[in-house]
């Protein structure tokens, strides 16, 4: 065992760096491997603080630790050593959770597929159900659930942190593994609680004298002995407990009578079964119906190809049968000829045997025989050459027919794009532009096909040219109309300019009149001031000539009122005249603007019509050019 420095302060046990897990808090990855390698927590080494025991001062002096037994979670966060981001481990935990809920009578329907990404509501139901197995009076709080659940796990002693934010999105890929690990830990807690709940004895030594011991009590005794030894060693400064692990494992094997060979065979069977389950799950994820449908479509396509190939081979077979019949007839004729030649040969041989020939006759006969042999050899070579030539011609004919079928398919495709076929198509005009195959027509010539296609196309071209000429005339007339409208608009714009000049002159005249009125008002104000001065002078001389002054004042006031009334009348007349002139000019200007707007709208409509006609003309031109090129290519 390794020793650490004697003076350090450690609030929590240090975990071993090789990724081992606690025997109590760890989640088993394999149910059958009950007695695998023990995973005991490795205590953490801290600073050089003094170690003291919670139960009092030990004899170790400076070699003891300060153990805060019971405060499992301090300020330091522990990293979860379980492979929660491993898909295989997550799937195993999901299966374990699903089996636990099914075995304990979960009220809802839970499947492995639903637990891949559950909602927050489902998670709360599962948590409430599992926790109710520990505390039957537990009820899920209605407010601040995201704070209560992490606090509940912390109170139960869950060693790993759960953030409050993870409760908002339980089914997310980055939060669900941590929540799943917490639920598996809670399931293990429930299992330990259920196993300990029915045991009334702590050790088997206090039994009532019976010869048999309960396995749970014996196991608890072994476990408590193991915990006390490791804790004592931990307080002495030890960080690893391999010897204690091995001893505890041997005691457990003796207690449960573990057969190593049987355990290995069971593990191998479990591995084979797990591989079979994974294979079946992969097969279940694939859509067999879609695969079978794809296979059916592929087989149907192959069947159609085979049927077409069979029809082609049957036609080729009939052709070969006809050719074989001809050859058999020729062979029969050749056999008859050969038979006649044999008879002639026998006859000549009989003549040769019964008569004597001169050397000249023998030489002549040999020469004739050589000539006949040469003739036969030349005729056989000619026959072979003719047969080879006929075969080459048949191959060439088949290739030419295939190329013709390809060209015919391209023609039909192009005609369908142009809506020329079938006979009821839009552009067919009741004509049949479809070219039948050679087998449909029989011995059809290219002249008949040209006659079938070119005459209706020429008629259609003539119709298109007539429509094009009519549209061209319409376009010219519309252009003339547009020019006339433009000239009218220019004239109206000149009228508007003249009216604006008149309005500008009237504005200047109005400004001049307003200035004159202002000058007259100033003049009248000066007259009023002089009259006031005269009034004051008269008041001063009241005593001298009151009556004369009063009469003069009345005369002056009457004259002032008359002048003021005349001035107001003149101002009113001028204002009325100006108002009438302005209203007439504004009305005339509004009428002119409305007329101009109407003309502009009409012009825009005419432009749109002209653009649409141009697009139609362009399309007709392209169609005519295309028909001309196609007609030229067919010609």
XYZ file of C-alpha atoms in Angstrom:
635
model
C 0.000 0.000 0.000
C 1.175 3.475 -0.811
C 1.421 6.221 1.776
C 0.627 9.884 1.325
C 2.039 12.789 3.394
C 0.732 12.601 6.908
C -0.562 16.140 7.270
C -3.450 16.881 4.929
C -7.133 17.749 5.181
C -9.574 15.644 3.111
C -13.298 16.181 3.379
C -14.176 13.512 0.781
C -12.647 10.203 -0.307
C -10.298 10.394 -3.282
C -11.306 8.250 -6.255
C -8.836 5.917 -7.954
C -7.573 7.278 -11.279
C -8.163 3.954 -13.142
C -11.897 4.677 -13.333
C -13.106 2.186 -10.700
C -16.517 2.696 -9.108
C -17.870 2.292 -5.649
C -19.368 -1.116 -4.832
C -22.340 0.463 -3.134
C -23.065 3.374 -5.457
C -21.908 1.886 -8.758
C -24.392 0.828 -11.401
C -23.746 -2.763 -12.552
C -23.139 -3.121 -16.260
C -23.666 -6.911 -16.222
C -26.200 -8.556 -13.973
C -24.563 -11.979 -14.119
C -21.156 -10.705 -13.062
C -21.993 -10.375 -9.373
C -18.539 -11.220 -8.103
C -16.353 -9.275 -10.493
C -13.536 -6.957 -9.581
C -14.367 -4.887 -6.541
C -14.413 -1.147 -7.137
C -13.619 0.658 -3.931
C -13.318 4.451 -3.805
C -9.818 5.838 -3.696
C -9.417 8.634 -1.152
C -8.295 11.965 -2.434
C -5.079 13.512 -1.239
C -5.387 17.121 -0.170
C -3.135 19.717 1.375
C -0.947 19.301 4.419
C -3.792 19.737 6.923
C -4.001 17.610 10.087
C -6.222 14.493 9.890
C -8.605 13.885 12.753
C -11.349 11.298 13.090
C -14.961 12.118 13.560
C -15.101 9.533 16.329
C -12.252 11.116 18.297
C -8.472 11.405 18.267
C -6.688 8.242 17.226
C -3.294 6.967 18.080
C -1.745 7.880 14.793
C -0.867 11.399 15.733
C 0.130 13.201 12.591
C -0.694 10.160 10.422
C -4.489 10.434 10.870
C -7.042 12.003 8.543
C -9.789 14.450 9.335
C -12.889 12.444 8.357
C -16.204 14.265 8.185
C -18.209 11.005 8.045
C -21.719 11.673 6.883
C -21.066 14.849 4.881
C -20.751 12.977 1.565
C -20.911 15.995 -0.695
C -18.674 18.979 0.012
C -17.809 21.981 -2.054
C -15.673 19.845 -4.388
C -17.565 18.329 -7.345
C -16.937 14.646 -8.115
C -16.744 13.557 -11.749
C -19.037 10.634 -12.554
C -16.792 7.682 -13.543
C -19.640 5.817 -15.249
C -19.541 5.895 -19.078
C -22.803 7.782 -19.369
C -21.979 8.961 -22.885
C -21.409 5.420 -24.134
C -24.420 4.377 -26.208
C -24.167 0.719 -25.208
C -24.058 1.606 -21.499
C -26.999 4.025 -21.898
C -29.041 1.341 -23.682
C -28.246 -1.139 -20.892
C -29.366 1.373 -18.255
C -32.582 2.073 -20.204
C -33.354 -1.663 -20.340
C -32.657 -1.962 -16.610
C -34.959 0.989 -15.860
C -37.704 -0.420 -18.113
C -37.484 -3.864 -16.451
C -37.565 -2.338 -12.962
C -40.645 -0.242 -13.749
C -42.407 -3.244 -15.288
C -41.554 -5.553 -12.369
C -42.762 -3.066 -9.756
C -46.082 -2.213 -11.450
C -45.493 1.221 -12.959
C -48.973 2.633 -13.747
C -48.059 3.948 -17.216
C -46.825 2.265 -20.385
C -43.045 2.442 -20.679
C -41.024 1.096 -23.619
C -37.344 1.189 -24.479
C -38.092 3.418 -27.470
C -40.018 5.923 -25.322
C -37.119 6.101 -22.839
C -34.619 7.084 -25.554
C -35.683 10.732 -25.191
C -38.474 11.120 -22.582
C -40.290 14.331 -21.798
C -40.050 16.181 -18.485
C -43.548 14.987 -17.539
C -42.602 11.326 -18.048
C -39.382 11.799 -16.063
C -41.310 13.316 -13.150
C -43.772 10.392 -13.157
C -40.916 7.858 -13.141
C -39.071 9.706 -10.349
C -42.222 9.998 -8.243
C -42.972 6.278 -8.674
C -39.427 5.155 -7.733
C -39.180 7.537 -4.784
C -42.587 6.386 -3.519
C -41.060 2.912 -3.110
C -38.774 4.492 -0.486
C -41.344 6.841 1.031
C -45.002 5.927 0.475
C -46.125 9.374 1.673
C -44.076 11.224 -0.930
C -45.917 13.600 -3.239
C -44.353 15.499 -6.137
C -44.240 19.257 -5.418
C -46.193 21.438 -7.797
C -43.809 24.424 -7.756
C -40.067 24.686 -8.447
C -39.686 21.045 -9.430
C -36.365 21.813 -11.113
C -34.963 22.805 -7.695
C -36.650 20.117 -5.560
C -35.437 17.080 -7.544
C -31.671 17.925 -7.349
C -32.140 18.769 -3.652
C -33.875 15.398 -3.062
C -31.027 13.495 -4.743
C -28.501 15.442 -2.669
C -30.388 14.641 0.542
C -30.402 10.950 -0.372
C -26.612 11.061 -0.759
C -26.277 11.002 -4.538
C -22.555 11.709 -4.997
C -22.721 13.495 -8.347
C -24.164 16.956 -9.037
C -27.400 17.553 -10.938
C -27.830 21.048 -12.342
C -31.104 22.892 -12.168
C -30.916 23.792 -15.862
C -30.837 20.109 -16.847
C -34.332 19.680 -15.416
C -35.782 22.015 -18.061
C -34.731 19.752 -20.960
C -34.587 16.190 -19.632
C -34.840 14.464 -23.020
C -31.933 16.371 -24.587
C -28.937 14.221 -25.626
C -26.569 16.099 -23.279
C -28.801 15.972 -20.161
C -30.680 12.658 -20.379
C -27.632 10.388 -19.617
C -26.971 12.230 -16.307
C -30.654 12.022 -15.321
C -30.730 8.336 -16.339
C -27.663 7.643 -14.185
C -29.391 9.319 -11.235
C -32.503 7.141 -11.734
C -30.365 3.962 -11.896
C -28.659 5.024 -8.651
C -32.089 5.576 -7.095
C -33.176 2.096 -8.291
C -30.083 0.579 -6.611
C -30.962 2.485 -3.455
C -34.499 1.070 -3.553
C -33.140 -2.457 -4.016
C -30.752 -2.062 -1.044
C -33.572 -0.572 1.041
C -35.882 -3.486 0.208
C -33.184 -6.051 0.996
C -32.373 -4.399 4.342
C -35.965 -3.683 5.334
C -36.867 -7.268 6.241
C -33.709 -7.987 8.288
C -34.028 -7.544 12.027
C -30.524 -8.688 12.997
C -27.274 -6.875 12.336
C -24.903 -9.824 12.949
C -25.437 -13.574 12.947
C -23.666 -13.959 16.310
C -26.861 -12.753 18.100
C -29.095 -15.438 16.631
C -31.300 -17.621 18.788
C -28.982 -20.637 18.539
C -30.207 -21.935 15.222
C -27.613 -23.773 13.141
C -28.444 -22.012 9.838
C -27.533 -18.361 9.106
C -29.293 -15.966 6.771
C -27.224 -15.047 3.753
C -28.168 -11.369 4.023
C -26.990 -11.134 7.615
C -23.706 -12.917 6.825
C -23.168 -10.658 3.855
C -23.814 -7.552 5.959
C -21.285 -8.747 8.502
C -18.641 -9.328 5.837
C -19.381 -5.976 4.287
C -19.175 -4.102 7.589
C -15.895 -5.847 8.428
C -14.549 -4.879 5.039
C -15.694 -1.252 5.498
C -14.146 -1.001 8.972
C -10.784 -2.376 7.762
C -10.606 -0.127 4.734
C -11.693 2.886 6.775
C -9.023 2.253 9.386
C -6.408 1.947 6.671
C -7.762 5.069 5.035
C -7.414 6.985 8.296
C -3.820 5.779 8.486
C -3.123 7.363 5.091
C -3.758 4.524 2.640
C -5.196 5.345 -0.785
C -5.566 1.885 -2.354
C -7.017 -1.310 -0.844
C -6.072 -4.184 -3.150
C -5.408 -6.645 -0.306
C -8.717 -5.892 1.398
C -10.508 -6.178 -1.954
C -9.011 -9.599 -2.639
C -9.808 -10.838 0.876
C -13.393 -9.547 0.697
C -13.860 -11.141 -2.718
C -12.589 -14.531 -1.484
C -14.985 -14.357 1.535
C -17.905 -13.572 -0.768
C -17.030 -16.467 -3.078
C -16.894 -18.873 -0.131
C -20.165 -17.500 1.220
C -22.080 -17.948 -2.028
C -20.211 -21.070 -3.236
C -19.194 -19.486 -6.512
C -18.200 -21.879 -9.315
C -15.661 -20.081 -11.542
C -16.173 -22.403 -14.519
C -19.964 -22.063 -14.297
C -19.606 -18.288 -13.966
C -17.404 -18.101 -17.085
C -19.838 -20.260 -19.059
C -22.753 -18.098 -17.926
C -20.867 -14.963 -18.960
C -20.156 -16.447 -22.374
C -23.843 -17.367 -22.760
C -24.823 -13.871 -21.682
C -22.435 -12.345 -24.226
C -23.880 -14.533 -27.021
C -27.438 -13.665 -26.002
C -26.616 -9.937 -25.875
C -25.118 -10.113 -29.382
C -28.263 -11.884 -30.601
C -30.454 -9.219 -28.927
C -28.445 -6.406 -30.545
C -28.738 -8.111 -33.918
C -32.504 -8.495 -33.502
C -32.820 -4.862 -32.408
C -30.897 -3.703 -35.496
C -33.161 -5.837 -37.658
C -36.241 -4.420 -35.925
C -35.057 -0.848 -36.607
C -34.872 -1.523 -40.342
C -38.093 -1.241 -42.318
C -38.590 -4.764 -43.684
C -41.752 -3.813 -45.537
C -39.948 -1.045 -47.433
C -37.083 -3.412 -48.246
C -39.527 -6.058 -49.488
C -41.345 -3.437 -51.580
C -38.041 -2.315 -53.109
C -37.163 -5.937 -53.815
C -40.615 -6.444 -55.367
C -40.150 -3.420 -57.657
C -36.698 -4.647 -58.658
C -38.050 -8.142 -59.409
C -40.943 -6.686 -61.401
C -38.476 -4.628 -63.451
C -36.342 -7.711 -64.028
C -39.480 -9.664 -65.015
C -40.427 -7.011 -67.574
C -36.901 -7.050 -68.990
C -36.964 -10.845 -69.159
C -40.352 -10.798 -70.869
C -39.147 -8.315 -73.465
C -35.969 -10.337 -73.937
C -38.078 -13.498 -74.249
C -40.261 -11.887 -76.929
C -37.145 -10.745 -78.785
C -35.640 -14.231 -78.537
C -38.888 -15.816 -79.750
C -38.904 -13.573 -82.809
C -35.224 -14.375 -83.352
C -36.054 -18.082 -82.873
C -38.819 -17.935 -85.484
C -36.398 -16.192 -87.845
C -33.817 -18.911 -87.226
C -36.462 -21.618 -87.690
C -37.413 -20.146 -91.045
C -33.758 -19.971 -91.977
C -33.241 -23.577 -90.749
C -36.219 -24.727 -92.822
C -34.687 -23.122 -95.905
C -31.337 -24.656 -95.105
C -32.975 -28.079 -94.550
C -34.617 -27.819 -97.950
C -31.279 -26.890 -99.479
C -29.699 -29.787 -97.572
C -32.308 -32.221 -98.897
C -31.671 -30.966 -102.409
C -27.920 -31.327 -101.794
C -28.513 -34.880 -100.462
C -30.502 -35.752 -103.537
C -27.781 -34.296 -105.698
C -25.194 -36.199 -103.678
C -27.185 -39.396 -104.082
C -27.369 -38.871 -107.816
C -23.645 -38.151 -107.895
C -22.974 -41.344 -105.934
C -25.048 -43.306 -108.413
C -23.150 -41.666 -111.251
C -19.910 -42.510 -109.448
C -20.998 -46.144 -109.055
C -21.995 -46.267 -112.672
C -18.753 -44.721 -113.809
C -16.800 -46.992 -111.468
C -18.600 -49.981 -112.991
C -17.776 -48.710 -116.461
C -14.195 -48.127 -115.363
C -13.899 -51.642 -114.057
C -15.524 -53.237 -117.139
C -13.626 -51.390 -119.824
C -10.083 -50.657 -120.638
C -8.782 -47.141 -120.868
C -5.828 -45.820 -122.709
C -3.217 -43.729 -120.839
C -4.623 -40.681 -122.647
C -8.121 -41.454 -121.298
C -6.758 -41.923 -117.788
C -4.848 -38.624 -117.983
C -7.984 -36.882 -119.256
C -10.120 -38.387 -116.508
C -7.583 -37.345 -113.842
C -7.474 -33.849 -115.253
C -11.283 -33.645 -115.235
C -11.322 -34.995 -111.664
C -8.827 -32.345 -110.531
C -10.868 -29.665 -112.253
C -14.024 -30.941 -110.563
C -12.287 -31.009 -107.156
C -11.098 -27.437 -107.653
C -14.618 -26.442 -108.687
C -16.066 -28.121 -105.575
C -13.499 -26.458 -103.279
C -14.143 -23.037 -104.856
C -17.898 -23.548 -104.536
C -17.520 -24.577 -100.834
C -15.418 -21.474 -100.145
C -18.032 -19.357 -101.931
C -20.745 -20.987 -99.810
C -18.845 -20.270 -96.584
C -18.220 -16.685 -97.665
C -21.903 -16.280 -98.531
C -22.951 -17.699 -95.156
C -20.517 -15.384 -93.339
C -21.728 -12.428 -95.385
C -25.339 -13.324 -94.588
C -24.502 -13.513 -90.866
C -22.736 -10.148 -90.975
C -25.701 -8.671 -92.806
C -28.084 -10.017 -90.164
C -25.950 -8.499 -87.370
C -25.810 -5.190 -89.229
C -29.581 -5.327 -89.713
C -30.176 -5.917 -85.976
C -27.877 -3.017 -85.013
C -29.507 -0.739 -87.583
C -32.932 -1.682 -86.242
C -31.813 -0.898 -82.667
C -30.491 2.512 -83.743
C -33.743 3.168 -85.581
C -35.726 2.275 -82.455
C -33.558 4.658 -80.386
C -34.109 7.461 -82.911
C -37.822 6.649 -82.971
C -37.970 6.833 -79.140
C -36.204 10.235 -79.218
C -38.676 11.439 -81.855
C -41.658 10.294 -79.764
C -40.184 11.929 -76.642
C -39.657 15.202 -78.504
C -43.146 15.041 -80.010
C -44.674 14.502 -76.546
C -42.729 17.504 -75.243
C -44.172 19.581 -78.135
C -47.639 18.106 -77.442
C -47.900 16.605 -80.949
C -48.747 13.078 -79.859
C -51.103 11.383 -79.193
C -53.677 12.402 -81.790
C -55.748 14.183 -79.105
C -52.792 16.361 -77.967
C -52.959 20.140 -77.798
C -50.758 20.920 -80.801
C -51.623 17.808 -82.864
C -54.740 19.431 -84.435
C -56.229 15.974 -85.001
C -53.197 14.668 -86.946
C -51.423 11.448 -86.093
C -47.706 12.287 -85.764
C -46.832 8.977 -84.155
C -44.532 6.732 -86.223
C -45.410 3.115 -85.859
C -42.720 0.473 -85.619
C -41.724 -1.705 -88.584
C -43.545 -4.713 -87.163
C -46.779 -2.665 -87.012
C -46.588 -1.316 -90.574
C -44.925 -4.194 -92.278
C -42.590 -3.178 -95.122
C -42.842 0.581 -94.579
C -40.687 3.011 -96.533
C -39.184 6.323 -95.413
C -41.238 8.121 -98.066
C -44.511 7.079 -96.443
C -43.274 8.257 -93.017
C -42.200 11.633 -94.466
C -45.601 11.968 -96.141
C -47.325 11.183 -92.837
C -45.306 13.715 -90.815
C -44.259 16.508 -93.172
C -47.618 17.427 -94.733
C -49.404 18.181 -91.410
C -46.292 20.009 -90.162
C -46.209 22.179 -93.319
C -49.881 23.027 -92.819
C -49.189 23.916 -89.182
C -46.246 26.098 -90.262
C -48.482 27.952 -92.721
C -51.047 28.534 -89.950
C -48.343 29.778 -87.610
C -46.965 32.129 -90.283
C -50.443 33.560 -90.902
C -50.966 34.088 -87.175
C -47.502 35.628 -86.941
C -48.295 38.088 -89.769
C -51.598 39.030 -88.118
C -49.859 39.593 -84.785
C -47.200 41.672 -86.550
C -49.885 43.907 -88.106
C -51.530 44.233 -84.715
C -48.182 45.198 -83.213
C -47.651 47.907 -85.864
C -51.112 49.321 -85.209
C -50.459 49.319 -81.466
C -47.129 51.085 -82.000
C -48.881 53.786 -84.054
C -51.445 54.159 -81.267
C -48.647 54.482 -78.729
C -46.936 57.171 -80.821
C -50.189 59.104 -81.091
C -50.717 58.859 -77.320
C -47.158 60.084 -76.740
C -47.759 63.116 -78.981
C -51.011 63.859 -77.068
C -49.140 63.594 -73.803
C -46.449 66.004 -75.006
C -49.137 68.525 -76.046
C -50.825 68.223 -72.657
C -47.485 68.728 -70.940
C -46.986 71.967 -72.901
C -50.466 73.099 -71.804
C -49.540 72.316 -68.210
C -46.378 74.410 -68.547
C -48.393 77.347 -69.858
C -50.893 77.058 -67.006
C -48.047 76.951 -64.498
C -46.595 80.127 -66.027
C -49.995 81.813 -65.678
C -50.217 80.721 -62.052
C -46.722 82.075 -61.415
C -47.679 85.442 -62.937
C -50.870 85.551 -60.843
C -48.802 84.822 -57.723
C -46.526 87.743 -58.578
C -49.543 90.013 -59.184
C -51.061 88.920 -55.869
C -47.814 89.655 -54.068
C -47.636 93.085 -55.692
C -51.255 93.846 -54.689
C -50.567 92.720 -51.125
C -47.570 95.084 -50.980
C -49.705 97.973 -52.246
C -52.385 97.172 -49.662
C -49.735 97.176 -46.947
C -48.512 100.589 -48.118
C -52.088 101.954 -48.147
C -52.675 100.586 -44.647
C -49.520 102.339 -43.491
C -50.757 105.493 -45.120
C -54.129 105.129 -43.451
C -52.445 104.489 -40.124
C -50.478 107.725 -40.612
C -53.743 109.551 -41.367
C -55.280 108.098 -38.236
C -52.291 109.253 -36.208
C -52.598 112.777 -37.625
C -56.300 112.728 -36.877
C -55.606 111.704 -33.309
C -53.136 114.547 -33.011
C -55.685 116.918 -34.397
C -58.199 115.505 -31.932
C -55.874 116.213 -29.056
C -55.240 119.700 -30.317
C -58.943 120.281 -30.578
C -59.456 118.943 -27.097
C -56.916 121.408 -25.875
C -58.794 124.177 -27.578
C -62.242 122.977 -26.384
C -62.795 125.974 -24.387
C -61.951 128.153 -27.327
C -64.176 126.597 -29.939
C -65.813 123.368 -28.757
C -68.624 123.340 -31.292
C -66.358 124.056 -34.233
C -63.987 121.378 -33.147
C -66.798 118.877 -32.630
C -68.156 119.528 -36.086
C -64.710 119.165 -37.593
C -64.237 115.945 -35.633
C -67.501 114.495 -36.901
C -66.580 115.426 -40.452
C -63.173 113.864 -40.044
C -64.685 110.659 -38.570
C -67.238 110.402 -41.349
C -64.500 110.852 -43.905
C -62.404 108.219 -42.109
C -65.257 105.684 -42.059
C -65.985 106.274 -45.722
C -62.368 105.808 -46.656
C -62.112 102.729 -44.446
C -65.287 101.205 -45.944
C -64.099 101.859 -49.458
C -60.752 100.315 -48.655
C -62.393 97.205 -47.171
C -64.709 96.882 -50.166
C -61.763 97.136 -52.557
C -59.824 94.513 -50.518
C -62.819 92.141 -50.515
C -63.262 92.493 -54.270
C -59.587 91.902 -54.892
C -59.583 88.830 -52.561
C -62.731 87.441 -54.248
C -61.217 87.902 -57.677
C -57.976 86.257 -56.654
C -59.840 83.356 -54.977
C -61.946 82.797 -58.092
C -58.856 82.876 -60.305
C -56.937 80.468 -58.029
C -59.853 78.008 -57.751
C -60.364 78.016 -61.519
C -56.648 77.463 -62.115
C -56.486 74.674 -59.485
C -59.578 72.936 -60.949
C -58.160 73.180 -64.453
C -54.798 71.870 -63.224
C -56.499 68.918 -61.417
C -58.500 68.043 -64.538
C -55.357 68.180 -66.668
C -53.395 66.020 -64.200
C -56.245 63.457 -64.005
C -56.373 63.312 -67.806
C -52.601 62.843 -67.928
C -52.730 60.075 -65.326
C -55.478 58.297 -67.291
C -53.387 58.597 -70.449
C -50.316 57.257 -68.604
C -52.295 54.281 -67.260
C -53.564 53.547 -70.753
C -50.027 53.801 -72.044
C -48.779 51.356 -69.357
C -51.521 48.897 -70.297
C -50.592 49.239 -73.962
C -46.917 48.627 -73.073
C -47.861 45.466 -71.141
C -49.942 44.256 -74.086
C -47.031 44.998 -76.432
C -44.587 43.117 -74.158
C -46.932 40.112 -73.938
C -47.340 40.162 -77.727
C -43.565 40.337 -78.124
C -43.130 37.323 -75.773
C -45.788 35.381 -77.731
C -44.112 36.353 -81.007
C -40.733 35.246 -79.663
C -42.195 31.918 -78.537
C -43.859 31.445 -81.934
C -40.589 32.284 -83.665
C -38.723 29.712 -81.578
C -41.439 27.097 -82.235
C -41.332 27.843 -85.996
C -37.538 27.636 -86.044
C -37.697 24.375 -84.133
C -40.325 22.950 -86.505
C -38.270 24.095 -89.499
C -35.109 22.453 -88.132
C -37.012 19.244 -87.332
C -38.629 19.275 -90.782
C -35.224 19.793 -92.369
C -33.782 16.943 -90.316
C -36.637 14.619 -91.368
C -36.301 15.785 -94.979
